[in-house]
Coordinates of N, CA, C and O in Angstrom, one line a residue:
M1 N 14.1 8.8 -37.9 CA 14.6 7.7 -38.7 C 14.6 6.4 -37.8 O 15.0 6.4 -36.7
S2 N 14.0 5.3 -38.4 CA 13.9 4.1 -37.7 C 15.0 3.2 -38.0 O 15.3 2.9 -39.2
Y3 N 15.7 2.6 -37.0 CA 16.7 1.7 -37.2 C 16.2 0.3 -37.1 O 15.5 -0.1 -36.2
P4 N 16.5 -0.6 -38.1 CA 16.0 -2.0 -38.0 C 16.7 -2.7 -36.8 O 17.9 -2.5 -36.6
T5 N 16.0 -3.5 -36.1 CA 16.6 -4.3 -35.1 C 17.0 -5.7 -35.7 O 16.5 -6.1 -36.7
P6 N 17.9 -6.4 -35.0 CA 18.5 -7.6 -35.6 C 17.4 -8.7 -35.9 O 17.5 -9.4 -36.9
W7 N 16.3 -8.7 -35.2 CA 15.3 -9.7 -35.5 C 14.5 -9.5 -36.7 O 13.8 -10.3 -37.2
Q8 N 14.5 -8.2 -37.3 CA 13.7 -7.9 -38.4 C 14.3 -8.3 -39.7 O 13.6 -8.4 -40.7
G9 N 15.6 -8.6 -39.8 CA 16.2 -8.9 -41.0 C 16.1 -10.4 -41.4 O 15.4 -11.1 -40.7
P10 N 16.7 -10.8 -42.4 CA 16.7 -12.2 -42.8 C 17.4 -13.1 -41.8 O 18.2 -12.5 -41.0
P11 N 17.1 -14.4 -41.7 CA 17.8 -15.2 -40.8 C 19.3 -15.1 -40.9 O 19.9 -15.1 -42.0
L12 N 20.0 -14.9 -39.8 CA 21.4 -14.7 -39.8 C 22.1 -16.1 -39.9 O 21.7 -17.1 -39.2
Q13 N 23.2 -16.1 -40.6 CA 24.0 -17.3 -40.7 C 25.4 -16.9 -40.4 O 25.8 -15.8 -40.5
G14 N 26.2 -17.8 -40.1 CA 27.6 -17.5 -39.9 C 28.2 -18.1 -38.5 O 27.4 -18.7 -37.8
P15 N 29.4 -17.8 -38.3 CA 30.1 -18.3 -37.1 C 29.6 -17.8 -35.8 O 29.6 -18.4 -34.7
G16 N 29.0 -16.5 -35.7 CA 28.6 -15.9 -34.5 C 27.2 -16.3 -34.1 O 26.8 -16.1 -33.0
V17 N 26.4 -17.0 -34.9 CA 25.0 -17.3 -34.6 C 24.9 -18.8 -34.4 O 25.3 -19.6 -35.3
P18 N 24.4 -19.2 -33.3 CA 24.3 -20.7 -33.0 C 23.3 -21.3 -34.1 O 22.3 -20.7 -34.4
S19 N 23.8 -22.4 -34.7 CA 23.0 -22.9 -35.8 C 22.3 -24.2 -35.4 O 21.8 -24.9 -36.2
M20 N 22.1 -24.4 -34.1 CA 21.4 -25.6 -33.6 C 19.9 -25.4 -34.0 O 19.4 -24.4 -33.8
L21 N 19.3 -26.5 -34.5 CA 17.9 -26.4 -34.9 C 17.1 -26.2 -33.7 O 17.3 -26.7 -32.6
A22 N 16.0 -25.3 -33.8 CA 15.1 -25.0 -32.7 C 14.1 -26.1 -32.6 O 13.5 -26.6 -33.6
S23 N 13.7 -26.4 -31.4 CA 12.6 -27.4 -31.1 C 11.3 -26.6 -30.9 O 11.3 -25.4 -30.8
H24 N 10.2 -27.4 -30.9 CA 8.9 -26.7 -30.6 C 9.0 -26.1 -29.2 O 8.4 -25.0 -29.0
A25 N 9.6 -26.7 -28.2 CA 9.7 -26.2 -26.9 C 10.5 -24.9 -26.9 O 10.2 -23.9 -26.1
D26 N 11.6 -24.8 -27.7 CA 12.4 -23.6 -27.8 C 11.6 -22.5 -28.3 O 11.6 -21.3 -27.8
R27 N 10.7 -22.7 -29.3 CA 9.9 -21.7 -29.9 C 8.8 -21.2 -28.9 O 8.6 -20.0 -28.7
E28 N 8.3 -22.2 -28.1 CA 7.3 -21.8 -27.1 C 7.9 -21.0 -26.0 O 7.3 -20.0 -25.5
R29 N 9.1 -21.3 -25.6 CA 9.8 -20.5 -24.6 C 10.0 -19.1 -25.1 O 9.8 -18.1 -24.3
A30 N 10.4 -18.9 -26.3 CA 10.7 -17.6 -26.9 C 9.3 -16.8 -27.0 O 9.3 -15.6 -26.6
V31 N 8.3 -17.5 -27.4 CA 6.9 -16.8 -27.4 C 6.5 -16.4 -26.0 O 5.9 -15.4 -25.8
D32 N 6.8 -17.3 -25.0 CA 6.5 -16.9 -23.6 C 7.2 -15.6 -23.2 O 6.6 -14.8 -22.5
V33 N 8.5 -15.5 -23.6 CA 9.2 -14.3 -23.2 C 8.6 -13.1 -24.0 O 8.5 -12.0 -23.4
L34 N 8.2 -13.3 -25.2 CA 7.6 -12.2 -26.0 C 6.3 -11.8 -25.3 O 6.0 -10.6 -25.2
R35 N 5.5 -12.8 -24.9 CA 4.2 -12.5 -24.2 C 4.5 -11.7 -22.9 O 3.7 -10.7 -22.6
A36 N 5.5 -12.1 -22.2 CA 5.8 -11.3 -20.9 C 6.2 -9.9 -21.3 O 5.8 -9.0 -20.6
G37 N 7.0 -9.8 -22.3 CA 7.4 -8.4 -22.7 C 6.3 -7.6 -23.2 O 6.2 -6.4 -22.9
Y38 N 5.3 -8.2 -23.9 CA 4.2 -7.5 -24.3 C 3.3 -7.1 -23.1 O 2.8 -6.0 -23.0
G39 N 3.1 -8.0 -22.2 CA 2.3 -7.8 -21.0 C 2.9 -6.7 -20.1 O 2.2 -6.0 -19.5
E40 N 4.2 -6.6 -20.1 CA 4.9 -5.5 -19.3 C 4.9 -4.2 -20.1 O 5.4 -3.2 -19.5
G41 N 4.4 -4.2 -21.3 CA 4.4 -2.9 -22.0 C 5.8 -2.6 -22.8 O 6.0 -1.5 -23.2
R42 N 6.6 -3.6 -22.9 CA 7.9 -3.4 -23.6 C 7.8 -3.5 -25.1 O 8.6 -3.0 -25.8
L43 N 6.7 -4.1 -25.6 CA 6.4 -4.2 -27.0 C 5.1 -3.7 -27.3 O 4.1 -3.9 -26.5
D44 N 4.9 -3.1 -28.5 CA 3.5 -2.7 -28.9 C 3.0 -3.9 -29.7 O 3.7 -4.9 -30.0
H45 N 1.7 -3.8 -29.9 CA 1.0 -5.0 -30.5 C 1.5 -5.4 -31.9 O 1.8 -6.6 -32.1
P46 N 1.7 -4.5 -32.8 CA 2.2 -4.9 -34.1 C 3.6 -5.6 -34.0 O 3.8 -6.6 -34.7
E47 N 4.5 -5.0 -33.2 CA 5.8 -5.6 -33.1 C 5.7 -7.0 -32.4 O 6.4 -7.9 -32.8
F48 N 4.8 -7.1 -31.4 CA 4.6 -8.4 -30.8 C 4.2 -9.5 -31.8 O 4.7 -10.6 -31.8
E49 N 3.2 -9.1 -32.6 CA 2.7 -10.0 -33.6 C 3.7 -10.5 -34.6 O 3.9 -11.6 -34.9
K50 N 4.5 -9.5 -35.0 CA 5.6 -9.8 -36.0 C 6.6 -10.8 -35.3 O 7.1 -11.7 -36.0
R51 N 7.0 -10.5 -34.1 CA 8.0 -11.4 -33.4 C 7.5 -12.7 -33.2 O 8.2 -13.7 -33.3
V52 N 6.2 -12.9 -32.8 CA 5.6 -14.2 -32.6 C 5.6 -15.0 -33.9 O 6.0 -16.2 -33.9
A53 N 5.2 -14.3 -35.0 CA 5.2 -15.0 -36.3 C 6.6 -15.5 -36.6 O 6.8 -16.6 -37.1
R54 N 7.5 -14.6 -36.4 CA 8.9 -14.9 -36.7 C 9.4 -16.1 -35.8 O 10.2 -16.9 -36.3
A55 N 9.0 -16.1 -34.5 CA 9.4 -17.2 -33.6 C 8.9 -18.5 -34.1 O 9.6 -19.5 -34.1
Y56 N 7.7 -18.6 -34.5 CA 7.1 -19.8 -35.0 C 7.7 -20.3 -36.3 O 7.7 -21.5 -36.6
S57 N 8.3 -19.4 -37.1 CA 8.9 -19.8 -38.3 C 10.4 -19.9 -38.2 O 11.1 -20.3 -39.2
A58 N 11.0 -19.7 -37.0 CA 12.4 -19.7 -36.8 C 12.9 -21.2 -37.0 O 12.3 -22.1 -36.5
R59 N 14.1 -21.3 -37.6 CA 14.7 -22.7 -37.8 C 15.7 -23.0 -36.7 O 15.9 -24.1 -36.4
T60 N 16.4 -21.9 -36.3 CA 17.5 -22.2 -35.4 C 17.3 -21.5 -34.0 O 16.6 -20.5 -33.9
V61 N 18.1 -21.9 -33.0 CA 18.1 -21.3 -31.7 C 18.6 -19.9 -31.8 O 18.2 -19.0 -31.1
G62 N 19.6 -19.7 -32.7 CA 20.1 -18.3 -32.9 C 19.1 -17.3 -33.3 O 19.1 -16.2 -32.8
E63 N 18.2 -17.7 -34.2 CA 17.1 -16.8 -34.7 C 16.2 -16.5 -33.5 O 15.8 -15.3 -33.3
L64 N 15.9 -17.5 -32.7 CA 15.0 -17.2 -31.5 C 15.7 -16.3 -30.5 O 15.0 -15.4 -29.9
S65 N 17.0 -16.5 -30.3 CA 17.7 -15.6 -29.3 C 17.7 -14.2 -29.8 O 17.7 -13.3 -29.0
L66 N 17.8 -14.0 -31.1 CA 17.7 -12.6 -31.6 C 16.4 -11.9 -31.4 O 16.3 -10.7 -31.2
L67 N 15.3 -12.7 -31.4 CA 13.9 -12.2 -31.2 C 13.7 -11.7 -29.8 O 12.9 -10.8 -29.6
V68 N 14.4 -12.3 -28.8 CA 14.2 -11.9 -27.4 C 15.4 -11.3 -26.8 O 15.4 -11.1 -25.6
A69 N 16.4 -10.9 -27.6 CA 17.6 -10.4 -27.1 C 17.4 -9.1 -26.3 O 18.2 -8.8 -25.4
D70 N 16.5 -8.3 -26.8 CA 16.3 -7.0 -26.1 C 15.2 -7.0 -25.0 O 14.8 -6.0 -24.6
L71 N 14.8 -8.2 -24.6 CA 13.8 -8.4 -23.6 C 14.4 -9.1 -22.4 O 15.2 -10.0 -22.6
P72 N 13.9 -8.9 -21.2 CA 14.3 -9.7 -20.1 C 13.7 -11.1 -20.3 O 12.7 -11.3 -20.9
Q73 N 14.4 -12.1 -19.8 CA 14.0 -13.5 -20.0 C 12.8 -13.8 -19.1 O 13.0 -14.6 -18.2
G74 N 11.7 -13.3 -19.3 CA 10.5 -13.5 -18.5 C 10.1 -12.3 -17.7 O 10.8 -11.3 -17.8
P75 N 9.0 -12.4 -17.0 CA 8.6 -11.2 -16.1 C 9.7 -10.8 -15.1 O 10.3 -11.7 -14.5
M76 N 10.0 -9.6 -15.0 CA 11.0 -9.1 -14.1 C 10.4 -8.9 -12.7 O 9.4 -8.3 -12.6
P77 N 11.1 -9.4 -11.7 CA 10.6 -9.2 -10.3 C 10.7 -7.7 -10.0 O 11.7 -7.1 -10.3
Q78 N 9.7 -7.1 -9.4 CA 9.7 -5.7 -9.0 C 10.2 -5.6 -7.6 O 9.7 -6.3 -6.7
P79 N 11.1 -4.7 -7.3 CA 11.6 -4.5 -5.9 C 10.4 -3.9 -5.1 O 9.7 -3.1 -5.6
M80 N 10.3 -4.3 -3.8 CA 9.3 -3.8 -3.0 C 9.9 -2.7 -2.1 O 10.2 -2.9 -0.9
T81 N 10.1 -1.6 -2.7 CA 10.6 -0.4 -1.9 C 9.5 0.5 -1.7 O 8.5 0.5 -2.5
P82 N 9.5 1.4 -0.7 CA 8.4 2.3 -0.4 C 8.1 3.2 -1.6 O 6.9 3.5 -1.8
H83 N 9.1 3.6 -2.3 CA 8.8 4.5 -3.4 C 9.3 3.9 -4.7 O 9.8 4.6 -5.6
G84 N 9.2 2.6 -4.9 CA 9.7 1.9 -6.1 C 8.8 2.2 -7.3 O 8.7 3.3 -7.8
P85 N 8.0 1.2 -7.8 CA 7.3 1.4 -9.0 C 6.1 2.3 -8.8 O 5.5 2.8 -9.8
V86 N 5.6 2.5 -7.6 CA 4.4 3.4 -7.4 C 4.9 4.8 -7.0 O 5.6 4.9 -6.0
P87 N 4.4 5.8 -7.8 CA 4.9 7.2 -7.4 C 4.3 7.5 -6.0 O 3.2 7.1 -5.6
P88 N 5.0 8.3 -5.3 CA 4.6 8.7 -3.9 C 3.2 9.3 -3.8 O 2.5 9.2 -2.9
A89 N 2.8 10.0 -4.9 CA 1.5 10.6 -4.9 C 0.3 9.6 -4.8 O -0.7 9.9 -4.4
F90 N 0.6 8.4 -5.3 CA -0.4 7.4 -5.3 C -0.4 6.4 -4.1 O -1.2 5.5 -3.9
L91 N 0.6 6.6 -3.2 CA 0.7 5.8 -2.0 C -0.2 6.3 -1.0 O -0.5 7.5 -0.9
P92 N -0.8 5.4 -0.1 CA -1.6 6.0 1.0 C -0.8 6.8 1.9 O 0.4 6.5 2.2
R93 N -1.4 7.8 2.5 CA -0.7 8.7 3.4 C -0.5 7.9 4.7 O -1.4 7.2 5.2
P94 N 0.7 8.0 5.3 CA 0.9 7.3 6.5 C 0.0 7.9 7.6 O -0.1 9.1 7.7
Q95 N -0.6 7.0 8.4 CA -1.5 7.5 9.4 C -0.7 7.9 10.7 O 0.2 7.1 11.1
P96 N -1.0 9.0 11.3 CA -0.3 9.4 12.5 C -0.7 8.4 13.6 O -1.8 7.8 13.7
R97 N 0.2 8.3 14.6 CA 0.1 7.4 15.7 C -1.1 7.9 16.6 O -1.2 9.1 16.8
T98 N -1.8 7.0 17.2 CA -2.9 7.4 18.1 C -2.3 7.7 19.5 O -1.6 6.8 20.0
N99 N -2.7 8.8 20.1 CA -2.2 9.1 21.4 C -2.8 8.2 22.5 O -4.0 7.9 22.5
G100 N -1.9 7.6 23.3 CA -2.3 6.7 24.3 C -3.2 7.3 25.4 O -4.1 6.6 25.9
K101 N -2.9 8.5 25.7 CA -3.7 9.2 26.8 C -5.2 9.4 26.3 O -6.1 9.4 27.1
A102 N -5.3 9.6 25.0 CA -6.7 9.8 24.4 C -7.5 8.5 24.5 O -8.6 8.5 24.9
V103 N -6.8 7.4 24.3 CA -7.4 6.1 24.4 C -7.8 5.9 25.9 O -8.9 5.5 26.2
G104 N -6.9 6.2 26.8 CA -7.2 6.1 28.2 C -8.3 7.0 28.7 O -9.2 6.6 29.5
S105 N -8.4 8.2 28.1 CA -9.5 9.1 28.5 C -10.8 8.5 28.0 O -11.8 8.6 28.8
L106 N -10.9 7.9 26.8 CA -12.1 7.3 26.3 C -12.5 6.2 27.2 O -13.7 6.0 27.6
V107 N -11.6 5.3 27.5 CA -11.9 4.1 28.4 C -12.4 4.6 29.7 O -13.4 4.1 30.2
C108 N -11.7 5.5 30.4 CA -12.2 6.0 31.7 C -13.6 6.7 31.6 O -14.4 6.5 32.4
G109 N -13.8 7.4 30.5 CA -15.1 8.0 30.3 C -16.2 7.0 30.1 O -17.3 7.2 30.7
V110 N -16.0 6.0 29.4 CA -17.0 4.9 29.2 C -17.2 4.1 30.5 O -18.3 3.8 30.8
L111 N -16.1 3.9 31.2 CA -16.2 3.2 32.5 C -17.0 4.0 33.6 O -17.3 3.5 34.6
C112 N -17.2 5.3 33.3 CA -17.9 6.1 34.3 C -19.3 5.5 34.6 O -19.8 5.5 35.7
V113 N -19.9 4.9 33.6 CA -21.2 4.3 33.7 C -21.2 3.1 34.6 O -22.0 2.9 35.5
V114 N -20.1 2.3 34.5 CA -20.0 1.1 35.2 C -19.5 1.3 36.7 O -20.0 0.7 37.6
T115 N -18.6 2.3 36.8 CA -18.1 2.6 38.1 C -18.8 3.6 38.9 O -18.4 4.0 40.0
G116 N -20.0 4.0 38.4 CA -20.7 5.0 39.2 C -20.1 6.4 39.1 O -20.3 7.2 40.0
G117 N -19.3 6.7 38.2 CA -18.7 8.0 38.0 C -17.3 8.2 38.6 O -16.7 9.2 38.6
L118 N -16.8 7.1 39.2 CA -15.5 7.2 39.9 C -14.3 7.4 38.9 O -13.3 7.9 39.3
T119 N -14.5 7.0 37.6 CA -13.4 7.2 36.7 C -13.6 8.5 35.9 O -12.9 8.8 34.9
G120 N -14.5 9.4 36.3 CA -14.7 10.6 35.6 C -13.6 11.6 35.7 O -13.2 12.2 34.7
L121 N -13.0 11.8 36.9 CA -11.9 12.7 37.1 C -10.7 12.2 36.3 O -10.0 13.0 35.6
P122 N -10.3 10.9 36.3 CA -9.2 10.5 35.5 C -9.4 10.7 34.0 O -8.5 11.0 33.2
A123 N -10.7 10.6 33.5 CA -11.1 10.8 32.1 C -10.8 12.2 31.7 O -10.3 12.5 30.7
V124 N -11.2 13.1 32.6 CA -11.0 14.6 32.4 C -9.5 14.9 32.3 O -9.0 15.6 31.4
I125 N -8.7 14.4 33.3 CA -7.3 14.7 33.3 C -6.6 14.1 32.1 O -5.8 14.8 31.4
L126 N -6.9 12.9 31.8 CA -6.2 12.3 30.6 C -6.6 12.9 29.3 O -5.8 13.1 28.4
G127 N -7.9 13.4 29.2 CA -8.4 14.0 28.0 C -7.7 15.3 27.8 O -7.3 15.6 26.7
H128 N -7.5 16.1 28.8 CA -6.8 17.4 28.7 C -5.3 17.2 28.4 O -4.7 17.9 27.5
M129 N -4.7 16.2 29.0 CA -3.3 15.9 28.7 C -3.1 15.4 27.3 O -2.2 15.8 26.6
A130 N -4.0 14.6 26.8 CA -4.0 14.1 25.5 C -4.1 15.2 24.4 O -3.4 15.2 23.5
Q131 N -5.1 16.1 24.7 CA -5.2 17.2 23.7 C -4.0 18.1 23.6 O -3.6 18.5 22.6
S132 N -3.3 18.3 24.8 CA -2.1 19.1 24.8 C -1.0 18.4 24.0 O -0.3 19.0 23.2
E133 N -0.8 17.1 24.2 CA 0.2 16.3 23.5 C -0.1 16.2 22.0 O 0.8 16.3 21.2
M134 N -1.3 16.1 21.7 CA -1.7 15.9 20.2 C -1.4 17.2 19.5 O -1.0 17.2 18.3
R135 N -1.6 18.4 20.1 CA -1.3 19.7 19.5 C 0.2 19.8 19.3 O 0.7 20.3 18.3
R136 N 1.0 19.3 20.2 CA 2.4 19.4 20.2 C 3.1 18.4 19.2 O 4.0 18.7 18.5
T137 N 2.5 17.1 19.2 CA 3.2 16.0 18.4 C 2.5 15.7 17.1 O 3.1 15.0 16.3
G138 N 1.3 16.1 16.9 CA 0.6 15.8 15.6 C 0.0 14.4 15.6 O -0.4 13.9 14.6
E139 N -0.1 13.8 16.8 CA -0.7 12.4 16.9 C -2.2 12.6 16.7 O -2.8 13.6 16.8
S140 N -2.9 11.4 16.4 CA -4.3 11.4 16.2 C -5.0 10.9 17.5 O -4.3 10.5 18.4
G141 N -6.3 11.0 17.5 CA -7.1 10.6 18.7 C -7.9 11.7 19.3 O -8.3 11.5 20.4
D142 N -8.1 12.8 18.6 CA -8.8 13.9 19.1 C -10.2 13.5 19.5 O -10.7 14.0 20.5
G143 N -10.9 12.7 18.7 CA -12.3 12.3 18.9 C -12.4 11.5 20.2 O -13.3 11.7 21.0
M144 N -11.4 10.6 20.4 CA -11.4 9.8 21.6 C -11.2 10.7 22.9 O -11.9 10.5 23.9
A145 N -10.3 11.6 22.8 CA -10.0 12.5 23.9 C -11.2 13.4 24.2 O -11.6 13.5 25.4
L146 N -11.9 13.9 23.2 CA -13.1 14.7 23.4 C -14.2 13.9 24.0 O -14.9 14.4 24.9
T147 N -14.4 12.7 23.5 CA -15.5 11.8 24.1 C -15.2 11.5 25.6 O -16.1 11.6 26.4
G148 N -13.9 11.2 25.9 CA -13.5 11.0 27.3 C -13.8 12.2 28.1 O -14.2 12.1 29.3
L149 N -13.4 13.4 27.6 CA -13.6 14.6 28.3 C -15.1 14.9 28.6 O -15.5 15.2 29.7
V150 N -16.0 14.7 27.6 CA -17.4 15.0 27.8 C -18.0 14.0 28.8 O -18.7 14.4 29.7
L151 N -17.7 12.7 28.7 CA -18.2 11.8 29.6 C -17.6 12.0 31.0 O -18.4 11.9 32.0
G152 N -16.4 12.4 31.1 CA -15.7 12.7 32.4 C -16.4 13.9 33.1 O -16.7 13.9 34.3
W153 N -16.6 15.0 32.3 CA -17.2 16.2 32.9 C -18.6 15.9 33.3 O -19.1 16.5 34.3
L154 N -19.3 15.1 32.5 CA -20.7 14.8 32.9 C -20.7 14.0 34.2 O -21.6 14.3 35.1
S155 N -19.8 13.1 34.4 CA -19.7 12.4 35.6 C -19.3 13.3 36.8 O -19.9 13.2 37.8
V156 N -18.3 14.2 36.6 CA -17.9 15.1 37.6 C -19.1 16.0 38.0 O -19.4 16.3 39.2
A157 N -19.8 16.5 37.0 CA -21.0 17.4 37.2 C -22.0 16.6 38.0 O -22.7 17.2 38.9
G158 N -22.2 15.4 37.6 CA -23.2 14.5 38.3 C -22.8 14.4 39.8 O -23.7 14.5 40.7
W159 N -21.6 14.1 40.1 CA -21.1 14.0 41.4 C -21.2 15.3 42.2 O -21.6 15.3 43.4
V160 N -20.9 16.4 41.6 CA -21.0 17.7 42.2 C -22.5 18.0 42.6 O -22.8 18.4 43.7
M161 N -23.4 17.7 41.6 CA -24.8 17.9 41.9 C -25.3 17.0 43.0 O -26.0 17.4 43.9
F162 N -24.9 15.7 43.0 CA -25.3 14.7 44.0 C -24.8 15.2 45.4 O -25.5 15.2 46.4
L163 N -23.5 15.5 45.5 CA -22.9 15.9 46.8 C -23.5 17.3 47.2 O -23.8 17.5 48.5
G164 N -23.8 18.2 46.3 CA -24.5 19.4 46.7 C -25.9 19.2 47.2 O -26.3 19.8 48.2
L165 N -26.6 18.2 46.6 CA -27.9 17.9 47.0 C -27.9 17.2 48.4 O -28.7 17.6 49.3
V166 N -27.0 16.4 48.6 CA -26.8 15.7 50.0 C -26.5 16.8 51.0 O -27.0 16.8 52.1
G167 N -25.6 17.7 50.7 CA -25.2 18.8 51.6 C -26.4 19.7 51.9 O -26.6 20.1 53.1
L168 N -27.2 20.0 50.9 CA -28.3 20.9 51.1 C -29.4 20.2 52.0 O -29.9 20.8 52.9
L169 N -29.6 18.9 51.7 CA -30.5 18.1 52.5 C -30.0 18.0 54.0 O -30.8 18.1 54.9
A170 N -28.8 17.9 54.1 CA -28.2 17.8 55.5 C -28.3 19.1 56.2 O -28.6 19.1 57.5
A171 N -28.2 20.2 55.5 CA -28.3 21.5 56.1 C -29.8 21.9 56.4 O -30.1 22.5 57.4
V172 N -30.7 21.4 55.6 CA -32.1 21.8 55.8 C -32.8 20.9 56.8 O -33.6 21.3 57.6
A173 N -32.5 19.6 56.7 CA -33.2 18.7 57.6 C -32.6 18.8 59.0 O -31.4 18.8 59.2
P174 N -33.5 18.8 60.0 CA -33.0 18.8 61.4 C -32.4 17.5 61.8 O -32.9 16.4 61.4
L175 N -31.4 17.5 62.5 CA -30.8 16.2 62.9 C -31.6 15.8 64.2 O -31.5 16.4 65.2
G176 N -32.3 14.8 64.1 CA -33.1 14.2 65.0 C -33.2 14.5 66.4 O -33.5 14.7 67.3

């Protein structure tokens, strides 16, 4: 069963309804409130059209106030809360923090090229420490730690081969 709303009936007269004549500006303000209500989904299209027609034909301010009585007076500000108007399923997932040691391992691994391999051992140590921490805390940065480890181990292997070659040459070559 549908109940009529006050704005659907004939113009109200009497002591409770303001009888001041409505101006064009009053009608436009009421239509603006109706547009905002329609835009927010508070009114369906046929009801919006009926209320707008009624607003333009209203004679008094009281009639206009009845047309917008069940609507907020303009667009309502939406609170900016983390789980306010947007359901949590549609919010972006919070990104885990990047492990600092993983970043350090990557930097040391890349600097192996510039430093001639001197930062290779710190890259390996930081990479292993970062992987251990990330398993424990759930932080991100696994790719950085792995890259630092690979570059660090390549540098360490290069130094081991170089020092082994120097040692082998020193052992084979007679000292003058």
